[in-house]
């Protein structure tokens, strides 16, 4: 009962919180609100990176590569490696950055200030804001479009713009609401919930896909979608370079470096998070290949991209 009462006290009394070992930590500071410093275990870091890295786009981006026989395996593997690579890089360079900046930093803008001065700090901040703006526009657009498609709304029709916009605004307002109250610690909690929900949904999807007789394929049918091509290799290299370079300015990832309880927890968290992201991307990519193999004619003429 002790740990549960402490967690309840964290909710009711903002000045009290409980870390992963059940120890009370101070939460009534701006530093904890922004950085959740030294409070997250390896499991929390892994689940947080997994959830924050995998947005609504995973439903269609890797599946689209898998459903394209001119890209197929190499492109899917390349996208999986690209999505997992930021955590691998942080695994190696995160500890030195944390050591150089000390216990007062919470992002790479602080590292830029300490190591290179104010000008580089401003450059990193501008690029990070620009990157996050593009990221948020893409993510909210994907969420609203996918929600519309699930509800059988033709999101390709301009008359549905107000509908999809309302979905995007609702998600943005709700996210802003809880993060403005709880800060990064609250984001870590919701990340864990989203990650476990994703695992459950993937398991259900895998179970349905494998047990449905309509999804049974012969080796010859799957061979239509299963290819190793030069175009796929070019796509893979492009994705790895693009995703890795862009993600280096994703401050959501870098915040986890200072939120981790210690360096071992940080490294274990990013390692497991990277592995989980890789498996998820491979899963959806292979699902796209299976979908193409089941109905190649309609995919080749792009009928599958539109609502009926």
PDB file of C-alpha atoms in Angstrom:
ATOM      1  CA  UNK A   1       0.000   0.000   0.000  1.00  0.00           C
ATOM      2  CA  UNK A   2       2.940   2.334   0.670  1.00  0.00           C
ATOM      3  CA  UNK A   3       3.982   3.001  -2.966  1.00  0.00           C
ATOM      4  CA  UNK A   4       0.355   3.469  -4.034  1.00  0.00           C
ATOM      5  CA  UNK A   5      -0.250   6.019  -1.280  1.00  0.00           C
ATOM      6  CA  UNK A   6       2.879   7.883  -2.313  1.00  0.00           C
ATOM      7  CA  UNK A   7       1.688   8.010  -5.930  1.00  0.00           C
ATOM      8  CA  UNK A   8      -1.686   9.246  -4.767  1.00  0.00           C
ATOM      9  CA  UNK A   9       0.092  11.925  -2.780  1.00  0.00           C
ATOM     10  CA  UNK A  10       1.934  12.935  -5.954  1.00  0.00           C
ATOM     11  CA  UNK A  11      -1.390  13.555  -7.695  1.00  0.00           C
ATOM     12  CA  UNK A  12      -3.084  15.392  -4.838  1.00  0.00           C
ATOM     13  CA  UNK A  13      -0.053  17.278  -3.544  1.00  0.00           C
ATOM     14  CA  UNK A  14       2.045  18.771  -6.374  1.00  0.00           C
ATOM     15  CA  UNK A  15       5.082  19.198  -4.125  1.00  0.00           C
ATOM     16  CA  UNK A  16       5.436  15.426  -3.655  1.00  0.00           C
ATOM     17  CA  UNK A  17       6.304  12.863  -6.310  1.00  0.00           C
ATOM     18  CA  UNK A  18       7.549   9.304  -6.496  1.00  0.00           C
ATOM     19  CA  UNK A  19      10.370   8.118  -8.713  1.00  0.00           C
ATOM     20  CA  UNK A  20      10.714   4.633 -10.222  1.00  0.00           C
ATOM     21  CA  UNK A  21      12.155   3.239  -6.988  1.00  0.00           C
ATOM     22  CA  UNK A  22       9.355   4.606  -4.823  1.00  0.00           C
ATOM     23  CA  UNK A  23      11.474   7.439  -3.449  1.00  0.00           C
ATOM     24  CA  UNK A  24       9.985  10.905  -3.022  1.00  0.00           C
ATOM     25  CA  UNK A  25      11.412  13.673  -5.171  1.00  0.00           C
ATOM     26  CA  UNK A  26      10.664  17.389  -5.265  1.00  0.00           C
ATOM     27  CA  UNK A  27       8.345  18.462  -8.080  1.00  0.00           C
ATOM     28  CA  UNK A  28       7.613  22.067  -7.153  1.00  0.00           C
ATOM     29  CA  UNK A  29      10.477  23.464  -9.243  1.00  0.00           C
ATOM     30  CA  UNK A  30      10.662  24.778 -12.780  1.00  0.00           C
ATOM     31  CA  UNK A  31      13.611  22.481 -13.386  1.00  0.00           C
ATOM     32  CA  UNK A  32      11.577  19.353 -12.688  1.00  0.00           C
ATOM     33  CA  UNK A  33       8.699  20.690 -14.803  1.00  0.00           C
ATOM     34  CA  UNK A  34      11.008  21.201 -17.799  1.00  0.00           C
ATOM     35  CA  UNK A  35      13.506  18.362 -17.381  1.00  0.00           C
ATOM     36  CA  UNK A  36      12.108  15.703 -14.984  1.00  0.00           C
ATOM     37  CA  UNK A  37      15.759  15.499 -14.043  1.00  0.00           C
ATOM     38  CA  UNK A  38      17.207  12.174 -12.860  1.00  0.00           C
ATOM     39  CA  UNK A  39      13.752  10.646 -12.364  1.00  0.00           C
ATOM     40  CA  UNK A  40      13.177   8.208 -15.260  1.00  0.00           C
ATOM     41  CA  UNK A  41      14.192   4.558 -15.289  1.00  0.00           C
ATOM     42  CA  UNK A  42      15.436   2.639 -18.323  1.00  0.00           C
ATOM     43  CA  UNK A  43      11.931   1.257 -18.926  1.00  0.00           C
ATOM     44  CA  UNK A  44      10.433   4.750 -18.849  1.00  0.00           C
ATOM     45  CA  UNK A  45      13.033   6.080 -21.290  1.00  0.00           C
ATOM     46  CA  UNK A  46      12.478   3.128 -23.638  1.00  0.00           C
ATOM     47  CA  UNK A  47       8.692   3.459 -23.631  1.00  0.00           C
ATOM     48  CA  UNK A  48       8.891   7.236 -23.945  1.00  0.00           C
ATOM     49  CA  UNK A  49      11.218   7.143 -26.944  1.00  0.00           C
ATOM     50  CA  UNK A  50       9.088   4.440 -28.555  1.00  0.00           C
ATOM     51  CA  UNK A  51       5.840   6.370 -28.095  1.00  0.00           C
ATOM     52  CA  UNK A  52       7.199   9.813 -28.974  1.00  0.00           C
ATOM     53  CA  UNK A  53       8.976   8.508 -32.085  1.00  0.00           C
ATOM     54  CA  UNK A  54       6.049   6.532 -33.448  1.00  0.00           C
ATOM     55  CA  UNK A  55       3.269   8.843 -34.577  1.00  0.00           C
ATOM     56  CA  UNK A  56       0.185   8.295 -36.702  1.00  0.00           C
ATOM     57  CA  UNK A  57       2.368   8.187 -39.814  1.00  0.00           C
ATOM     58  CA  UNK A  58       3.608   4.669 -38.990  1.00  0.00           C
ATOM     59  CA  UNK A  59       0.236   3.353 -40.152  1.00  0.00           C
ATOM     60  CA  UNK A  60       0.884   4.411 -43.748  1.00  0.00           C
ATOM     61  CA  UNK A  61       4.538   5.438 -44.293  1.00  0.00           C
ATOM     62  CA  UNK A  62       6.290   2.052 -43.884  1.00  0.00           C
ATOM     63  CA  UNK A  63       3.269   0.219 -45.323  1.00  0.00           C
ATOM     64  CA  UNK A  64       3.455   2.398 -48.426  1.00  0.00           C
ATOM     65  CA  UNK A  65       7.073   1.384 -48.916  1.00  0.00           C
ATOM     66  CA  UNK A  66       6.175  -2.265 -48.420  1.00  0.00           C
ATOM     67  CA  UNK A  67       3.274  -1.982 -50.849  1.00  0.00           C
ATOM     68  CA  UNK A  68       5.589  -0.679 -53.577  1.00  0.00           C
ATOM     69  CA  UNK A  69       7.317  -3.622 -55.321  1.00  0.00           C
ATOM     70  CA  UNK A  70       9.926  -1.259 -56.748  1.00  0.00           C
ATOM     71  CA  UNK A  71      11.120  -0.459 -53.207  1.00  0.00           C
ATOM     72  CA  UNK A  72      10.076  -3.431 -51.066  1.00  0.00           C
ATOM     73  CA  UNK A  73      12.493  -5.066 -48.611  1.00  0.00           C
ATOM     74  CA  UNK A  74      15.502  -2.743 -48.723  1.00  0.00           C
ATOM     75  CA  UNK A  75      13.394   0.395 -48.380  1.00  0.00           C
ATOM     76  CA  UNK A  76      11.422  -1.088 -45.476  1.00  0.00           C
ATOM     77  CA  UNK A  77      14.604  -2.163 -43.697  1.00  0.00           C
ATOM     78  CA  UNK A  78      16.175   1.230 -44.413  1.00  0.00           C
ATOM     79  CA  UNK A  79      13.182   3.071 -42.962  1.00  0.00           C
ATOM     80  CA  UNK A  80      13.280   0.857 -39.868  1.00  0.00           C
ATOM     81  CA  UNK A  81      16.998   1.537 -39.414  1.00  0.00           C
ATOM     82  CA  UNK A  82      16.448   5.259 -40.013  1.00  0.00           C
ATOM     83  CA  UNK A  83      13.719   5.461 -37.373  1.00  0.00           C
ATOM     84  CA  UNK A  84      15.792   3.534 -34.828  1.00  0.00           C
ATOM     85  CA  UNK A  85      19.121   5.267 -35.548  1.00  0.00           C
ATOM     86  CA  UNK A  86      18.578   8.474 -33.514  1.00  0.00           C
ATOM     87  CA  UNK A  87      18.379   6.468 -30.288  1.00  0.00           C
ATOM     88  CA  UNK A  88      21.540   4.577 -31.246  1.00  0.00           C
ATOM     89  CA  UNK A  89      23.419   7.831 -31.767  1.00  0.00           C
ATOM     90  CA  UNK A  90      22.106   9.280 -28.493  1.00  0.00           C
ATOM     91  CA  UNK A  91      23.222   6.041 -26.794  1.00  0.00           C
ATOM     92  CA  UNK A  92      26.819   6.961 -27.634  1.00  0.00           C
ATOM     93  CA  UNK A  93      26.920  10.766 -27.503  1.00  0.00           C
ATOM     94  CA  UNK A  94      24.283  11.358 -24.821  1.00  0.00           C
ATOM     95  CA  UNK A  95      26.565  10.638 -21.835  1.00  0.00           C
ATOM     96  CA  UNK A  96      29.350  13.036 -22.973  1.00  0.00           C
ATOM     97  CA  UNK A  97      26.804  15.795 -23.580  1.00  0.00           C
ATOM     98  CA  UNK A  98      25.276  15.214 -20.174  1.00  0.00           C
ATOM     99  CA  UNK A  99      28.726  15.339 -18.563  1.00  0.00           C
ATOM    100  CA  UNK A 100      29.797  18.517 -20.373  1.00  0.00           C
ATOM    101  CA  UNK A 101      26.625  20.466 -19.585  1.00  0.00           C
ATOM    102  CA  UNK A 102      26.271  19.273 -15.997  1.00  0.00           C
ATOM    103  CA  UNK A 103      23.013  19.244 -14.073  1.00  0.00           C
ATOM    104  CA  UNK A 104      21.608  22.569 -15.257  1.00  0.00           C
ATOM    105  CA  UNK A 105      20.907  21.677 -18.890  1.00  0.00           C
ATOM    106  CA  UNK A 106      17.917  19.913 -20.403  1.00  0.00           C
ATOM    107  CA  UNK A 107      18.444  20.138 -24.183  1.00  0.00           C
ATOM    108  CA  UNK A 108      21.124  20.455 -26.858  1.00  0.00           C
ATOM    109  CA  UNK A 109      20.628  24.227 -26.925  1.00  0.00           C
ATOM    110  CA  UNK A 110      22.330  24.282 -23.525  1.00  0.00           C
ATOM    111  CA  UNK A 111      25.150  22.134 -24.886  1.00  0.00           C
ATOM    112  CA  UNK A 112      25.558  24.555 -27.801  1.00  0.00           C
ATOM    113  CA  UNK A 113      25.856  27.452 -25.336  1.00  0.00           C
ATOM    114  CA  UNK A 114      28.389  25.726 -23.078  1.00  0.00           C
ATOM    115  CA  UNK A 115      30.531  24.303 -25.870  1.00  0.00           C
ATOM    116  CA  UNK A 116      30.312  26.878 -28.676  1.00  0.00           C
ATOM    117  CA  UNK A 117      28.675  30.048 -27.380  1.00  0.00           C
ATOM    118  CA  UNK A 118      25.489  32.064 -27.751  1.00  0.00           C
ATOM    119  CA  UNK A 119      25.414  32.174 -31.569  1.00  0.00           C
ATOM    120  CA  UNK A 120      25.407  28.379 -31.943  1.00  0.00           C
ATOM    121  CA  UNK A 121      22.803  28.107 -29.205  1.00  0.00           C
ATOM    122  CA  UNK A 122      20.520  30.413 -31.190  1.00  0.00           C
ATOM    123  CA  UNK A 123      21.166  28.465 -34.399  1.00  0.00           C
ATOM    124  CA  UNK A 124      20.256  25.191 -32.702  1.00  0.00           C
ATOM    125  CA  UNK A 125      17.132  26.756 -31.200  1.00  0.00           C
ATOM    126  CA  UNK A 126      15.946  28.153 -34.560  1.00  0.00           C
ATOM    127  CA  UNK A 127      16.535  24.861 -36.364  1.00  0.00           C
ATOM    128  CA  UNK A 128      14.839  22.906 -33.578  1.00  0.00           C
ATOM    129  CA  UNK A 129      11.748  25.137 -33.681  1.00  0.00           C
ATOM    130  CA  UNK A 130      11.607  24.909 -37.476  1.00  0.00           C
ATOM    131  CA  UNK A 131      11.942  21.118 -37.354  1.00  0.00           C
ATOM    132  CA  UNK A 132       9.261  20.788 -34.674  1.00  0.00           C
ATOM    133  CA  UNK A 133       6.891  23.030 -36.634  1.00  0.00           C
ATOM    134  CA  UNK A 134       7.163  20.748 -39.691  1.00  0.00           C
ATOM    135  CA  UNK A 135       6.898  17.682 -37.453  1.00  0.00           C
ATOM    136  CA  UNK A 136       3.745  18.927 -35.722  1.00  0.00           C
ATOM    137  CA  UNK A 137       2.041  19.946 -38.973  1.00  0.00           C
ATOM    138  CA  UNK A 138       2.763  16.531 -40.492  1.00  0.00           C
ATOM    139  CA  UNK A 139       1.717  14.654 -37.358  1.00  0.00           C
ATOM    140  CA  UNK A 140      -1.550  16.528 -36.813  1.00  0.00           C
ATOM    141  CA  UNK A 141      -2.395  16.218 -40.507  1.00  0.00           C
ATOM    142  CA  UNK A 142      -1.770  12.471 -40.389  1.00  0.00           C
ATOM    143  CA  UNK A 143      -3.851  12.028 -37.241  1.00  0.00           C
ATOM    144  CA  UNK A 144      -6.831  13.934 -38.638  1.00  0.00           C
ATOM    145  CA  UNK A 145      -6.692  12.199 -42.022  1.00  0.00           C
ATOM    146  CA  UNK A 146      -6.396   8.711 -40.538  1.00  0.00           C
ATOM    147  CA  UNK A 147      -9.232   9.409 -38.100  1.00  0.00           C
ATOM    148  CA  UNK A 148     -11.361  10.571 -41.025  1.00  0.00           C
ATOM    149  CA  UNK A 149     -10.578   7.468 -43.070  1.00  0.00           C
ATOM    150  CA  UNK A 150     -11.439   5.204 -40.129  1.00  0.00           C
ATOM    151  CA  UNK A 151     -14.777   7.048 -39.837  1.00  0.00           C
ATOM    152  CA  UNK A 152     -15.340   6.571 -43.592  1.00  0.00           C
ATOM    153  CA  UNK A 153     -14.837  10.251 -44.399  1.00  0.00           C
ATOM    154  CA  UNK A 154     -13.213  11.043 -47.736  1.00  0.00           C
ATOM    155  CA  UNK A 155     -10.287  13.176 -46.610  1.00  0.00           C
ATOM    156  CA  UNK A 156      -9.247  13.733 -50.248  1.00  0.00           C
ATOM    157  CA  UNK A 157     -12.369  15.850 -50.736  1.00  0.00           C
ATOM    158  CA  UNK A 158     -11.888  19.568 -50.021  1.00  0.00           C
ATOM    159  CA  UNK A 159     -15.329  19.717 -48.419  1.00  0.00           C
ATOM    160  CA  UNK A 160     -14.010  17.726 -45.441  1.00  0.00           C
ATOM    161  CA  UNK A 161     -11.256  20.224 -44.556  1.00  0.00           C
ATOM    162  CA  UNK A 162     -13.259  21.658 -41.659  1.00  0.00           C
ATOM    163  CA  UNK A 163     -13.809  18.142 -40.287  1.00  0.00           C
ATOM    164  CA  UNK A 164     -10.130  17.180 -40.337  1.00  0.00           C
ATOM    165  CA  UNK A 165      -9.110  20.603 -39.025  1.00  0.00           C
ATOM    166  CA  UNK A 166     -11.391  20.175 -36.012  1.00  0.00           C
ATOM    167  CA  UNK A 167      -9.733  16.841 -35.227  1.00  0.00           C
ATOM    168  CA  UNK A 168      -6.250  18.355 -35.451  1.00  0.00           C
ATOM    169  CA  UNK A 169      -7.206  21.305 -33.244  1.00  0.00           C
ATOM    170  CA  UNK A 170      -8.811  19.006 -30.650  1.00  0.00           C
ATOM    171  CA  UNK A 171      -5.667  16.873 -30.387  1.00  0.00           C
ATOM    172  CA  UNK A 172      -3.409  19.935 -30.191  1.00  0.00           C
ATOM    173  CA  UNK A 173      -5.493  21.626 -27.491  1.00  0.00           C
ATOM    174  CA  UNK A 174      -5.727  18.492 -25.348  1.00  0.00           C
ATOM    175  CA  UNK A 175      -1.980  17.837 -25.620  1.00  0.00           C
ATOM    176  CA  UNK A 176      -1.192  21.468 -24.795  1.00  0.00           C
ATOM    177  CA  UNK A 177      -3.569  21.280 -21.814  1.00  0.00           C
ATOM    178  CA  UNK A 178      -1.955  18.380 -19.987  1.00  0.00           C
ATOM    179  CA  UNK A 179       1.641  19.312 -20.826  1.00  0.00           C
ATOM    180  CA  UNK A 180       1.104  22.887 -19.634  1.00  0.00           C
ATOM    181  CA  UNK A 181      -0.035  21.497 -16.293  1.00  0.00           C
ATOM    182  CA  UNK A 182       2.306  18.540 -15.819  1.00  0.00           C
ATOM    183  CA  UNK A 183       5.316  19.388 -18.000  1.00  0.00           C
ATOM    184  CA  UNK A 184       7.797  16.735 -19.087  1.00  0.00           C
ATOM    185  CA  UNK A 185       6.935  14.385 -16.168  1.00  0.00           C
ATOM    186  CA  UNK A 186       3.343  14.312 -17.405  1.00  0.00           C
ATOM    187  CA  UNK A 187       4.538  13.659 -20.939  1.00  0.00           C
ATOM    188  CA  UNK A 188       6.579  10.688 -19.720  1.00  0.00           C
ATOM    189  CA  UNK A 189       3.474   9.225 -18.066  1.00  0.00           C
ATOM    190  CA  UNK A 190       1.327   9.593 -21.184  1.00  0.00           C
ATOM    191  CA  UNK A 191       4.168   8.179 -23.304  1.00  0.00           C
ATOM    192  CA  UNK A 192       4.133   5.003 -21.233  1.00  0.00           C
ATOM    193  CA  UNK A 193       0.371   4.682 -21.617  1.00  0.00           C
ATOM    194  CA  UNK A 194       0.589   5.225 -25.390  1.00  0.00           C
ATOM    195  CA  UNK A 195       3.440   2.733 -25.740  1.00  0.00           C
ATOM    196  CA  UNK A 196       1.592  -0.064 -23.940  1.00  0.00           C
ATOM    197  CA  UNK A 197      -1.560   0.727 -25.915  1.00  0.00           C
ATOM    198  CA  UNK A 198       0.480   0.477 -29.119  1.00  0.00           C
ATOM    199  CA  UNK A 199       1.868  -2.911 -28.084  1.00  0.00           C
ATOM    200  CA  UNK A 200      -1.649  -4.209 -27.406  1.00  0.00           C
ATOM    201  CA  UNK A 201      -3.021  -2.933 -30.712  1.00  0.00           C
ATOM    202  CA  UNK A 202      -0.087  -4.397 -32.642  1.00  0.00           C
ATOM    203  CA  UNK A 203      -0.658  -7.781 -30.987  1.00  0.00           C
ATOM    204  CA  UNK A 204      -4.348  -7.662 -31.919  1.00  0.00           C
ATOM    205  CA  UNK A 205      -3.515  -6.633 -35.480  1.00  0.00           C
ATOM    206  CA  UNK A 206      -0.929  -9.408 -35.778  1.00  0.00           C
ATOM    207  CA  UNK A 207      -3.385 -11.971 -34.420  1.00  0.00           C
ATOM    208  CA  UNK A 208      -6.147 -10.896 -36.816  1.00  0.00           C
ATOM    209  CA  UNK A 209      -3.821 -10.707 -39.810  1.00  0.00           C
ATOM    210  CA  UNK A 210      -2.374 -14.170 -39.206  1.00  0.00           C
ATOM    211  CA  UNK A 211      -5.643 -15.968 -38.410  1.00  0.00           C
ATOM    212  CA  UNK A 212      -7.838 -14.486 -41.149  1.00  0.00           C
ATOM    213  CA  UNK A 213      -8.098 -17.059 -43.981  1.00  0.00           C
ATOM    214  CA  UNK A 214      -8.412 -14.220 -46.515  1.00  0.00           C
ATOM    215  CA  UNK A 215      -4.803 -13.241 -45.753  1.00  0.00           C
ATOM    216  CA  UNK A 216      -3.316 -16.625 -46.658  1.00  0.00           C
ATOM    217  CA  UNK A 217      -0.642 -16.316 -49.327  1.00  0.00           C
ATOM    218  CA  UNK A 218       1.307 -18.741 -51.429  1.00  0.00           C
ATOM    219  CA  UNK A 219       5.033 -18.345 -51.901  1.00  0.00           C
ATOM    220  CA  UNK A 220       4.451 -17.321 -55.511  1.00  0.00           C
ATOM    221  CA  UNK A 221       1.911 -14.641 -54.535  1.00  0.00           C
ATOM    222  CA  UNK A 222       4.211 -13.107 -51.934  1.00  0.00           C
ATOM    223  CA  UNK A 223       7.107 -13.117 -54.420  1.00  0.00           C
ATOM    224  CA  UNK A 224       5.263 -10.428 -56.412  1.00  0.00           C
ATOM    225  CA  UNK A 225       5.719  -7.995 -53.509  1.00  0.00           C
ATOM    226  CA  UNK A 226       9.043  -9.330 -52.191  1.00  0.00           C
ATOM    227  CA  UNK A 227      11.882  -7.701 -54.121  1.00  0.00           C
ATOM    228  CA  UNK A 228      15.419  -6.429 -53.551  1.00  0.00           C
ATOM    229  CA  UNK A 229      15.953  -3.449 -55.821  1.00  0.00           C
ATOM    230  CA  UNK A 230      18.359  -0.620 -56.477  1.00  0.00           C
ATOM    231  CA  UNK A 231      15.570   1.924 -56.053  1.00  0.00           C
ATOM    232  CA  UNK A 232      14.877   0.427 -52.649  1.00  0.00           C
ATOM    233  CA  UNK A 233      18.541   0.868 -51.692  1.00  0.00           C
ATOM    234  CA  UNK A 234      18.488   4.520 -52.810  1.00  0.00           C
ATOM    235  CA  UNK A 235      15.337   5.103 -50.774  1.00  0.00           C
ATOM    236  CA  UNK A 236      16.913   3.432 -47.739  1.00  0.00           C
ATOM    237  CA  UNK A 237      20.065   5.572 -47.863  1.00  0.00           C
ATOM    238  CA  UNK A 238      17.998   8.733 -48.371  1.00  0.00           C
ATOM    239  CA  UNK A 239      15.727   7.922 -45.432  1.00  0.00           C
ATOM    240  CA  UNK A 240      18.599   7.109 -43.072  1.00  0.00           C
ATOM    241  CA  UNK A 241      20.393  10.376 -43.848  1.00  0.00           C
ATOM    242  CA  UNK A 242      17.223  12.472 -43.749  1.00  0.00           C
ATOM    243  CA  UNK A 243      15.690  11.011 -40.587  1.00  0.00           C
ATOM    244  CA  UNK A 244      18.925  10.858 -38.594  1.00  0.00           C
ATOM    245  CA  UNK A 245      19.957  14.428 -39.433  1.00  0.00           C
ATOM    246  CA  UNK A 246      16.492  15.829 -38.735  1.00  0.00           C
ATOM    247  CA  UNK A 247      16.026  13.931 -35.485  1.00  0.00           C
ATOM    248  CA  UNK A 248      19.234  15.376 -34.099  1.00  0.00           C
ATOM    249  CA  UNK A 249      17.249  18.607 -33.696  1.00  0.00           C
ATOM    250  CA  UNK A 250      14.308  16.890 -32.006  1.00  0.00           C
ATOM    251  CA  UNK A 251      14.534  18.249 -28.468  1.00  0.00           C
ATOM    252  CA  UNK A 252      11.916  15.750 -27.281  1.00  0.00           C
ATOM    253  CA  UNK A 253      14.529  13.022 -27.724  1.00  0.00           C
ATOM    254  CA  UNK A 254      17.331  15.000 -26.119  1.00  0.00           C
ATOM    255  CA  UNK A 255      15.248  15.881 -23.058  1.00  0.00           C
ATOM    256  CA  UNK A 256      15.218  12.184 -22.156  1.00  0.00           C
ATOM    257  CA  UNK A 257      19.009  12.296 -21.780  1.00  0.00           C
ATOM    258  CA  UNK A 258      18.717  14.538 -18.726  1.00  0.00           C
ATOM    259  CA  UNK A 259      15.435  13.000 -17.522  1.00  0.00           C
ATOM    260  CA  UNK A 260      17.078   9.584 -17.143  1.00  0.00           C
ATOM    261  CA  UNK A 261      18.014   8.625 -13.590  1.00  0.00           C
ATOM    262  CA  UNK A 262      21.623   7.968 -14.598  1.00  0.00           C
ATOM    263  CA  UNK A 263      23.758   7.107 -17.609  1.00  0.00           C
ATOM    264  CA  UNK A 264      23.176   3.310 -17.456  1.00  0.00           C
ATOM    265  CA  UNK A 265      19.407   3.865 -17.320  1.00  0.00           C
ATOM    266  CA  UNK A 266      19.650   6.276 -20.244  1.00  0.00           C
ATOM    267  CA  UNK A 267      21.670   3.881 -22.379  1.00  0.00           C
ATOM    268  CA  UNK A 268      19.491   0.859 -21.623  1.00  0.00           C
ATOM    269  CA  UNK A 269      16.368   2.910 -22.297  1.00  0.00           C
ATOM    270  CA  UNK A 270      17.504   4.183 -25.668  1.00  0.00           C
ATOM    271  CA  UNK A 271      18.800   0.741 -26.661  1.00  0.00           C
ATOM    272  CA  UNK A 272      15.463  -0.956 -25.941  1.00  0.00           C
ATOM    273  CA  UNK A 273      13.552   1.954 -27.427  1.00  0.00           C
ATOM    274  CA  UNK A 274      15.568   1.759 -30.640  1.00  0.00           C
ATOM    275  CA  UNK A 275      15.005  -1.993 -30.902  1.00  0.00           C
ATOM    276  CA  UNK A 276      11.260  -1.591 -30.344  1.00  0.00           C
ATOM    277  CA  UNK A 277      10.989   1.109 -33.008  1.00  0.00           C
ATOM    278  CA  UNK A 278      12.886  -1.061 -35.494  1.00  0.00           C
ATOM    279  CA  UNK A 279      10.537  -4.012 -34.938  1.00  0.00           C
ATOM    280  CA  UNK A 280       7.447  -1.817 -35.257  1.00  0.00           C
ATOM    281  CA  UNK A 281       8.590  -0.319 -38.554  1.00  0.00           C
ATOM    282  CA  UNK A 282       9.428  -3.763 -39.935  1.00  0.00           C
ATOM    283  CA  UNK A 283       6.020  -5.044 -38.864  1.00  0.00           C
ATOM    284  CA  UNK A 284       4.066  -2.365 -40.717  1.00  0.00           C
ATOM    285  CA  UNK A 285       6.363  -2.594 -43.736  1.00  0.00           C
ATOM    286  CA  UNK A 286       5.763  -6.330 -44.020  1.00  0.00           C
ATOM    287  CA  UNK A 287       2.025  -5.765 -43.575  1.00  0.00           C
ATOM    288  CA  UNK A 288       2.209  -3.466 -46.600  1.00  0.00           C
ATOM    289  CA  UNK A 289       3.960  -6.156 -48.624  1.00  0.00           C
ATOM    290  CA  UNK A 290       1.294  -8.689 -47.688  1.00  0.00           C
ATOM    291  CA  UNK A 291      -1.477  -6.244 -48.586  1.00  0.00           C
ATOM    292  CA  UNK A 292       0.078  -5.663 -52.010  1.00  0.00           C
ATOM    293  CA  UNK A 293       0.496  -9.385 -52.630  1.00  0.00           C
ATOM    294  CA  UNK A 294      -3.195  -9.960 -51.860  1.00  0.00           C
ATOM    295  CA  UNK A 295      -4.402  -7.369 -54.388  1.00  0.00           C
ATOM    296  CA  UNK A 296      -1.580  -6.178 -56.672  1.00  0.00           C
ATOM    297  CA  UNK A 297      -3.846  -4.958 -59.488  1.00  0.00           C
ATOM    298  CA  UNK A 298      -5.595  -2.294 -57.419  1.00  0.00           C
ATOM    299  CA  UNK A 299      -2.372  -1.164 -55.765  1.00  0.00           C
ATOM    300  CA  UNK A 300      -0.658  -0.693 -59.115  1.00  0.00           C
ATOM    301  CA  UNK A 301      -3.411   1.670 -60.314  1.00  0.00           C
ATOM    302  CA  UNK A 302      -3.574   3.418 -56.903  1.00  0.00           C
ATOM    303  CA  UNK A 303      -7.204   2.500 -56.183  1.00  0.00           C
ATOM    304  CA  UNK A 304      -6.224   1.653 -52.617  1.00  0.00           C
ATOM    305  CA  UNK A 305      -5.318   5.273 -51.877  1.00  0.00           C
ATOM    306  CA  UNK A 306      -8.859   6.584 -52.187  1.00  0.00           C
ATOM    307  CA  UNK A 307     -12.101   6.149 -50.238  1.00  0.00           C
ATOM    308  CA  UNK A 308     -15.037   4.649 -52.053  1.00  0.00           C
TER     309      UNK A 308
END
